[in-house]
Amino acid sequence: IFVVGQNNLSLYIDSTFGAVPAIASQVAKAYAVGIGGTKTEYEAIAQIYTELVFQCPQAITANESAAAGYPTWRYLFNASFPNTQIIPDLSAFHSSEIPLVFGTYPQTGATAQESALSQYIRGAWARFAKNPLAGPGWNAIGTFEGTDLGLLGTNGSSGVTVIKESDVDGRCGI
Protein backbone atom coordinates (compact mmCIF):
# COMPACT_ATOMS: atom_id res chain seq x y z
CA ILE A 1 0.00 0.00 0.00
CA PHE A 2 2.96 2.32 0.63
CA VAL A 3 4.03 2.17 -3.01
CA VAL A 4 0.68 2.22 -4.79
CA GLY A 5 1.00 3.97 -8.13
CA GLN A 6 4.72 3.33 -8.51
CA ASN A 7 5.26 1.34 -11.68
CA ASN A 8 8.81 2.14 -12.78
CA LEU A 9 11.12 -0.42 -11.19
CA SER A 10 14.35 1.13 -12.49
CA LEU A 11 13.39 4.57 -11.20
CA TYR A 12 12.39 3.14 -7.81
CA ILE A 13 15.64 1.21 -7.43
CA ASP A 14 17.69 4.22 -8.50
CA SER A 15 15.88 6.60 -6.13
CA THR A 16 16.12 4.15 -3.23
CA PHE A 17 19.57 2.61 -3.71
CA GLY A 18 21.23 4.81 -6.35
CA ALA A 19 23.75 6.26 -3.91
CA VAL A 20 25.39 2.82 -3.78
CA PRO A 21 25.46 1.50 -7.37
CA ALA A 22 26.71 -1.96 -6.37
CA ILE A 23 23.68 -2.47 -4.13
CA ALA A 24 21.32 -1.01 -6.73
CA SER A 25 22.64 -3.55 -9.23
CA GLN A 26 22.16 -6.45 -6.79
CA VAL A 27 18.63 -5.31 -5.98
CA ALA A 28 17.77 -5.00 -9.68
CA LYS A 29 18.87 -8.60 -10.27
CA ALA A 30 17.24 -10.00 -7.14
CA TYR A 31 13.88 -8.30 -7.71
CA ALA A 32 13.48 -8.41 -11.48
CA VAL A 33 9.92 -8.92 -12.67
CA GLY A 34 9.23 -12.66 -12.69
CA ILE A 35 11.46 -13.46 -9.73
CA GLY A 36 9.56 -14.56 -6.65
CA GLY A 37 6.30 -14.66 -8.57
CA THR A 38 6.10 -10.95 -9.34
CA LYS A 39 4.22 -10.20 -12.54
CA THR A 40 4.52 -6.43 -12.73
CA GLU A 41 6.97 -3.69 -11.86
CA TYR A 42 4.55 -2.50 -9.16
CA GLU A 43 4.62 -5.98 -7.53
CA ALA A 44 8.44 -6.01 -7.61
CA ILE A 45 8.54 -2.52 -6.04
CA ALA A 46 6.04 -3.63 -3.38
CA GLN A 47 8.20 -6.68 -2.60
CA ILE A 48 11.34 -4.54 -2.26
CA TYR A 49 9.54 -2.13 0.07
CA THR A 50 8.03 -4.93 2.13
CA GLU A 51 11.35 -6.66 2.65
CA LEU A 52 13.36 -3.47 3.16
CA VAL A 53 11.01 -1.81 5.64
CA PHE A 54 9.17 -4.65 7.37
CA GLN A 55 10.30 -8.19 6.75
CA CYS A 56 14.10 -8.03 6.94
CA PRO A 57 14.31 -5.72 9.97
CA GLN A 58 11.77 -7.92 11.72
CA ALA A 59 13.84 -11.02 10.87
CA ILE A 60 16.94 -9.40 12.38
CA THR A 61 15.08 -8.39 15.55
CA ALA A 62 13.45 -11.81 15.97
CA ASN A 63 16.67 -13.71 15.40
CA GLU A 64 18.68 -11.48 17.75
CA SER A 65 16.00 -11.87 20.41
CA ALA A 66 16.06 -15.66 20.04
CA ALA A 67 19.86 -15.72 20.06
CA ALA A 68 19.80 -13.76 23.35
CA GLY A 69 17.70 -16.54 24.86
CA TYR A 70 14.25 -14.98 24.66
CA PRO A 71 11.56 -17.29 23.27
CA THR A 72 10.51 -15.59 20.06
CA TRP A 73 7.90 -16.39 17.43
CA ARG A 74 7.47 -14.92 14.01
CA TYR A 75 4.71 -15.03 11.42
CA LEU A 76 4.04 -13.83 7.91
CA PHE A 77 0.44 -13.05 7.01
CA ASN A 78 -0.20 -13.80 3.36
CA ALA A 79 -3.95 -13.81 2.83
CA SER A 80 -6.17 -11.34 1.07
CA PHE A 81 -9.91 -11.31 0.66
CA PRO A 82 -12.00 -9.15 -1.70
CA ASN A 83 -14.15 -7.80 1.14
CA THR A 84 -11.10 -6.42 3.00
CA GLN A 85 -9.28 -4.84 0.07
CA ILE A 86 -9.15 -1.07 0.36
CA ILE A 87 -8.20 -0.89 -3.33
CA PRO A 88 -8.64 -3.72 -5.88
CA ASP A 89 -5.93 -6.37 -6.19
CA LEU A 90 -3.88 -5.04 -3.29
CA SER A 91 -3.09 -8.47 -1.79
CA ALA A 92 -1.88 -8.75 1.81
CA PHE A 93 -0.56 -5.49 3.23
CA HIS A 94 0.77 -4.15 6.52
CA SER A 95 -1.99 -4.51 9.12
CA SER A 96 -4.38 -6.37 6.81
CA GLU A 97 -4.59 -9.21 9.35
CA ILE A 98 -5.94 -6.94 12.11
CA PRO A 99 -9.64 -7.34 11.20
CA LEU A 100 -9.17 -11.12 11.28
CA VAL A 101 -7.42 -10.93 14.67
CA PHE A 102 -10.40 -9.11 16.18
CA GLY A 103 -13.11 -10.72 14.04
CA THR A 104 -14.13 -7.30 12.75
CA TYR A 105 -13.71 -8.01 9.03
CA PRO A 106 -16.79 -7.24 6.89
CA GLN A 107 -19.22 -10.16 6.96
CA THR A 108 -20.63 -9.19 3.57
CA GLY A 109 -18.62 -11.09 1.00
CA ALA A 110 -16.65 -13.05 3.62
CA THR A 111 -15.37 -16.46 2.57
CA ALA A 112 -15.24 -19.73 4.50
CA GLN A 113 -11.43 -19.51 4.50
CA GLU A 114 -11.58 -15.98 5.88
CA SER A 115 -13.85 -17.04 8.74
CA ALA A 116 -11.76 -20.13 9.54
CA LEU A 117 -8.49 -18.18 9.34
CA SER A 118 -9.92 -15.52 11.64
CA GLN A 119 -10.93 -18.20 14.15
CA TYR A 120 -7.47 -19.77 13.95
CA ILE A 121 -5.67 -16.45 14.42
CA ARG A 122 -7.88 -15.40 17.33
CA GLY A 123 -7.18 -18.74 19.00
CA ALA A 124 -3.43 -18.49 18.40
CA TRP A 125 -3.26 -14.93 19.78
CA ALA A 126 -5.38 -15.90 22.80
CA ARG A 127 -3.17 -18.94 23.55
CA PHE A 128 -0.11 -16.74 23.33
CA ALA A 129 -1.61 -14.09 25.62
CA LYS A 130 -2.61 -16.75 28.14
CA ASN A 131 0.76 -18.50 28.15
CA PRO A 132 3.45 -16.55 26.27
CA LEU A 133 6.17 -19.14 26.86
CA ALA A 134 4.09 -21.81 25.08
CA GLY A 135 3.90 -19.67 21.96
CA PRO A 136 1.08 -19.12 19.50
CA GLY A 137 1.01 -22.66 18.10
CA TRP A 138 4.04 -22.94 15.85
CA ASN A 139 7.75 -23.35 16.44
CA ALA A 140 9.84 -20.70 18.17
CA ILE A 141 12.65 -19.06 16.22
CA GLY A 142 15.79 -21.19 16.32
CA THR A 143 14.03 -24.55 16.47
CA PHE A 144 13.68 -27.35 13.94
CA GLU A 145 16.69 -26.30 11.85
CA GLY A 146 15.15 -22.99 10.84
CA THR A 147 11.68 -24.36 10.05
CA ASP A 148 10.03 -21.97 12.43
CA LEU A 149 8.24 -19.20 10.55
CA GLY A 150 4.44 -19.34 10.80
CA LEU A 151 2.93 -18.62 7.40
CA LEU A 152 -0.72 -17.67 7.79
CA GLY A 153 -3.34 -17.84 5.05
CA THR A 154 -1.32 -18.75 1.99
CA ASN A 155 -2.71 -20.98 -0.76
CA GLY A 156 -6.16 -21.07 0.80
CA SER A 157 -4.96 -22.24 4.21
CA SER A 158 -7.15 -21.50 7.19
CA GLY A 159 -4.35 -22.17 9.65
CA VAL A 160 -0.58 -22.05 9.83
CA THR A 161 2.03 -23.60 7.58
CA VAL A 162 5.48 -23.72 9.15
CA ILE A 163 8.28 -22.90 6.73
CA LYS A 164 11.97 -22.07 6.84
CA GLU A 165 12.80 -18.44 7.48
CA SER A 166 15.30 -18.64 4.63
CA ASP A 167 12.39 -19.26 2.23
CA VAL A 168 11.26 -15.68 2.73
CA ASP A 169 14.40 -13.96 4.00
CA GLY A 170 16.78 -15.01 1.24
CA ARG A 171 17.27 -11.50 -0.12
CA CYS A 172 17.72 -9.80 3.25
CA GLY A 173 21.49 -10.09 2.91
CA ILE A 174 21.42 -7.58 0.09
PDB file of N, CA and C in Angstrom, residues 121-167:
ATOM      1  N   ILE A 121      -6.528 -17.529  13.931  1.00  0.00           N
ATOM      2  CA  ILE A 121      -5.669 -16.445  14.417  1.00  0.00           C
ATOM      3  C   ILE A 121      -6.111 -15.989  15.808  1.00  0.00           C
ATOM      4  N   ARG A 122      -7.399 -15.828  16.015  1.00  0.00           N
ATOM      5  CA  ARG A 122      -7.880 -15.401  17.330  1.00  0.00           C
ATOM      6  C   ARG A 122      -7.491 -16.419  18.396  1.00  0.00           C
ATOM      7  N   GLY A 123      -7.585 -17.707  18.058  1.00  0.00           N
ATOM      8  CA  GLY A 123      -7.179 -18.743  19.005  1.00  0.00           C
ATOM      9  C   GLY A 123      -5.689 -18.708  19.282  1.00  0.00           C
ATOM     10  N   ALA A 124      -4.891 -18.528  18.232  1.00  0.00           N
ATOM     11  CA  ALA A 124      -3.432 -18.486  18.399  1.00  0.00           C
ATOM     12  C   ALA A 124      -3.011 -17.298  19.259  1.00  0.00           C
ATOM     13  N   TRP A 125      -3.609 -16.127  19.006  1.00  0.00           N
ATOM     14  CA  TRP A 125      -3.255 -14.931  19.778  1.00  0.00           C
ATOM     15  C   TRP A 125      -3.706 -15.095  21.227  1.00  0.00           C
ATOM     16  N   ALA A 126      -4.876 -15.692  21.429  1.00  0.00           N
ATOM     17  CA  ALA A 126      -5.378 -15.896  22.799  1.00  0.00           C
ATOM     18  C   ALA A 126      -4.495 -16.878  23.559  1.00  0.00           C
ATOM     19  N   ARG A 127      -4.077 -17.989  22.900  1.00  0.00           N
ATOM     20  CA  ARG A 127      -3.174 -18.943  23.554  1.00  0.00           C
ATOM     21  C   ARG A 127      -1.875 -18.255  23.946  1.00  0.00           C
ATOM     22  N   PHE A 128      -1.354 -17.437  23.067  1.00  0.00           N
ATOM     23  CA  PHE A 128      -0.109 -16.737  23.333  1.00  0.00           C
ATOM     24  C   PHE A 128      -0.267 -15.755  24.492  1.00  0.00           C
ATOM     25  N   ALA A 129      -1.371 -15.032  24.517  1.00  0.00           N
ATOM     26  CA  ALA A 129      -1.610 -14.089  25.615  1.00  0.00           C
ATOM     27  C   ALA A 129      -1.762 -14.823  26.946  1.00  0.00           C
ATOM     28  N   LYS A 130      -2.393 -15.977  26.918  1.00  0.00           N
ATOM     29  CA  LYS A 130      -2.612 -16.750  28.140  1.00  0.00           C
ATOM     30  C   LYS A 130      -1.324 -17.372  28.662  1.00  0.00           C
ATOM     31  N   ASN A 131      -0.479 -17.843  27.748  1.00  0.00           N
ATOM     32  CA  ASN A 131       0.764 -18.504  28.148  1.00  0.00           C
ATOM     33  C   ASN A 131       1.859 -18.164  27.133  1.00  0.00           C
ATOM     34  N   PRO A 132       2.474 -16.995  27.260  1.00  0.00           N
ATOM     35  CA  PRO A 132       3.453 -16.548  26.269  1.00  0.00           C
ATOM     36  C   PRO A 132       4.602 -17.530  26.032  1.00  0.00           C
ATOM     37  N   LEU A 133       5.035 -18.232  27.041  1.00  0.00           N
ATOM     38  CA  LEU A 133       6.167 -19.145  26.855  1.00  0.00           C
ATOM     39  C   LEU A 133       5.806 -20.372  26.028  1.00  0.00           C
ATOM     40  N   ALA A 134       4.518 -20.687  25.915  1.00  0.00           N
ATOM     41  CA  ALA A 134       4.087 -21.812  25.084  1.00  0.00           C
ATOM     42  C   ALA A 134       3.983 -21.424  23.615  1.00  0.00           C
ATOM     43  N   GLY A 135       3.952 -20.139  23.336  1.00  0.00           N
ATOM     44  CA  GLY A 135       3.896 -19.672  21.956  1.00  0.00           C
ATOM     45  C   GLY A 135       2.499 -19.685  21.379  1.00  0.00           C
ATOM     46  N   PRO A 136       2.390 -19.242  20.130  1.00  0.00           N
ATOM     47  CA  PRO A 136       1.079 -19.124  19.496  1.00  0.00           C
ATOM     48  C   PRO A 136       0.591 -20.407  18.819  1.00  0.00           C
ATOM     49  N   GLY A 137       1.442 -21.420  18.727  1.00  0.00           N
ATOM     50  CA  GLY A 137       1.006 -22.662  18.099  1.00  0.00           C
ATOM     51  C   GLY A 137       1.906 -23.130  16.972  1.00  0.00           C
ATOM     52  N   TRP A 138       3.031 -22.460  16.790  1.00  0.00           N
ATOM     53  CA  TRP A 138       4.037 -22.944  15.854  1.00  0.00           C
ATOM     54  C   TRP A 138       5.392 -22.798  16.521  1.00  0.00           C
ATOM     55  N   ASN A 139       6.424 -23.251  15.850  1.00  0.00           N
ATOM     56  CA  ASN A 139       7.754 -23.346  16.437  1.00  0.00           C
ATOM     57  C   ASN A 139       8.370 -21.978  16.741  1.00  0.00           C
ATOM     58  N   ALA A 140       9.090 -21.915  17.830  1.00  0.00           N
ATOM     59  CA  ALA A 140       9.839 -20.703  18.167  1.00  0.00           C
ATOM     60  C   ALA A 140      11.036 -20.567  17.233  1.00  0.00           C
ATOM     61  N   ILE A 141      11.471 -19.334  17.040  1.00  0.00           N
ATOM     62  CA  ILE A 141      12.650 -19.064  16.216  1.00  0.00           C
ATOM     63  C   ILE A 141      13.835 -19.851  16.785  1.00  0.00           C
ATOM     64  N   GLY A 142      14.602 -20.446  15.900  1.00  0.00           N
ATOM     65  CA  GLY A 142      15.789 -21.186  16.315  1.00  0.00           C
ATOM     66  C   GLY A 142      15.528 -22.658  16.584  1.00  0.00           C
ATOM     67  N   THR A 143      14.343 -23.140  16.269  1.00  0.00           N
ATOM     68  CA  THR A 143      14.033 -24.555  16.466  1.00  0.00           C
ATOM     69  C   THR A 143      13.870 -25.243  15.117  1.00  0.00           C
ATOM     70  N   PHE A 144      13.938 -26.527  15.127  1.00  0.00           N
ATOM     71  CA  PHE A 144      13.677 -27.348  13.942  1.00  0.00           C
ATOM     72  C   PHE A 144      14.486 -26.916  12.719  1.00  0.00           C
ATOM     73  N   GLU A 145      15.764 -26.634  12.938  1.00  0.00           N
ATOM     74  CA  GLU A 145      16.690 -26.301  11.845  1.00  0.00           C
ATOM     75  C   GLU A 145      16.169 -25.174  10.953  1.00  0.00           C
ATOM     76  N   GLY A 146      15.608 -24.164  11.579  1.00  0.00           N
ATOM     77  CA  GLY A 146      15.150 -22.992  10.841  1.00  0.00           C
ATOM     78  C   GLY A 146      13.745 -23.100  10.297  1.00  0.00           C
ATOM     79  N   THR A 147      13.067 -24.227  10.496  1.00  0.00           N
ATOM     80  CA  THR A 147      11.684 -24.357  10.046  1.00  0.00           C
ATOM     81  C   THR A 147      10.797 -23.863  11.180  1.00  0.00           C
ATOM     82  N   ASP A 148      10.687 -22.544  11.256  1.00  0.00           N
ATOM     83  CA  ASP A 148      10.031 -21.968  12.427  1.00  0.00           C
ATOM     84  C   ASP A 148       9.307 -20.657  12.143  1.00  0.00           C
ATOM     85  N   LEU A 149       8.980 -20.413  10.898  1.00  0.00           N
ATOM     86  CA  LEU A 149       8.237 -19.204  10.550  1.00  0.00           C
ATOM     87  C   LEU A 149       6.793 -19.614  10.281  1.00  0.00           C
ATOM     88  N   GLY A 150       5.856 -19.042  11.002  1.00  0.00           N
ATOM     89  CA  GLY A 150       4.444 -19.336  10.796  1.00  0.00           C
ATOM     90  C   GLY A 150       3.908 -18.551   9.621  1.00  0.00           C
ATOM     91  N   LEU A 151       3.505 -19.245   8.587  1.00  0.00           N
ATOM     92  CA  LEU A 151       2.933 -18.621   7.396  1.00  0.00           C
ATOM     93  C   LEU A 151       1.421 -18.768   7.496  1.00  0.00           C
ATOM     94  N   LEU A 152       0.724 -17.662   7.585  1.00  0.00           N
ATOM     95  CA  LEU A 152      -0.716 -17.665   7.791  1.00  0.00           C
ATOM     96  C   LEU A 152      -1.464 -17.290   6.525  1.00  0.00           C
ATOM     97  N   GLY A 153      -2.387 -18.173   6.108  1.00  0.00           N
ATOM     98  CA  GLY A 153      -3.336 -17.836   5.054  1.00  0.00           C
ATOM     99  C   GLY A 153      -2.896 -18.020   3.630  1.00  0.00           C
ATOM    100  N   THR A 154      -1.764 -18.614   3.372  1.00  0.00           N
ATOM    101  CA  THR A 154      -1.324 -18.748   1.995  1.00  0.00           C
ATOM    102  C   THR A 154      -1.959 -19.968   1.326  1.00  0.00           C
ATOM    103  N   ASN A 155      -2.149 -19.890   0.047  1.00  0.00           N
ATOM    104  CA  ASN A 155      -2.710 -20.978  -0.764  1.00  0.00           C
ATOM    105  C   ASN A 155      -4.020 -21.516  -0.204  1.00  0.00           C
ATOM    106  N   GLY A 156      -4.859 -20.661   0.303  1.00  0.00           N
ATOM    107  CA  GLY A 156      -6.164 -21.069   0.797  1.00  0.00           C
ATOM    108  C   GLY A 156      -6.160 -21.698   2.175  1.00  0.00           C
ATOM    109  N   SER A 157      -5.035 -21.646   2.869  1.00  0.00           N
ATOM    110  CA  SER A 157      -4.958 -22.240   4.207  1.00  0.00           C
ATOM    111  C   SER A 157      -5.801 -21.446   5.201  1.00  0.00           C
ATOM    112  N   SER A 158      -6.414 -22.177   6.128  1.00  0.00           N
ATOM    113  CA  SER A 158      -7.151 -21.498   7.194  1.00  0.00           C
ATOM    114  C   SER A 158      -6.446 -21.698   8.524  1.00  0.00           C
ATOM    115  N   GLY A 159      -5.159 -21.979   8.455  1.00  0.00           N
ATOM    116  CA  GLY A 159      -4.353 -22.170   9.652  1.00  0.00           C
ATOM    117  C   GLY A 159      -2.937 -21.720   9.378  1.00  0.00           C
ATOM    118  N   VAL A 160      -1.985 -22.413   9.974  1.00  0.00           N
ATOM    119  CA  VAL A 160      -0.584 -22.047   9.832  1.00  0.00           C
ATOM    120  C   VAL A 160       0.157 -23.134   9.061  1.00  0.00           C
ATOM    121  N   THR A 161       1.079 -22.712   8.221  1.00  0.00           N
ATOM    122  CA  THR A 161       2.031 -23.602   7.582  1.00  0.00           C
ATOM    123  C   THR A 161       3.385 -23.159   8.104  1.00  0.00           C
ATOM    124  N   VAL A 162       4.177 -24.085   8.603  1.00  0.00           N
ATOM    125  CA  VAL A 162       5.478 -23.716   9.155  1.00  0.00           C
ATOM    126  C   VAL A 162       6.527 -23.924   8.067  1.00  0.00           C
ATOM    127  N   ILE A 163       7.269 -22.863   7.787  1.00  0.00           N
ATOM    128  CA  ILE A 163       8.281 -22.902   6.729  1.00  0.00           C
ATOM    129  C   ILE A 163       9.619 -22.415   7.275  1.00  0.00           C
ATOM    130  N   LYS A 164      10.654 -22.574   6.473  1.00  0.00           N
ATOM    131  CA  LYS A 164      11.973 -22.074   6.844  1.00  0.00           C
ATOM    132  C   LYS A 164      12.014 -20.559   6.660  1.00  0.00           C
ATOM    133  N   GLU A 165      12.630 -19.894   7.609  1.00  0.00           N
ATOM    134  CA  GLU A 165      12.800 -18.441   7.480  1.00  0.00           C
ATOM    135  C   GLU A 165      13.538 -18.096   6.193  1.00  0.00           C
ATOM    136  N   SER A 166      14.496 -18.919   5.832  1.00  0.00           N
ATOM    137  CA  SER A 166      15.298 -18.642   4.634  1.00  0.00           C
ATOM    138  C   SER A 166      14.448 -18.633   3.372  1.00  0.00           C
ATOM    139  N   ASP A 167      13.275 -19.283   3.403  1.00  0.00           N
ATOM    140  CA  ASP A 167      12.393 -19.265   2.228  1.00  0.00           C
ATOM    141  C   ASP A 167      11.862 -17.869   1.934  1.00  0.00           C
TER     142      ASP A 167
END
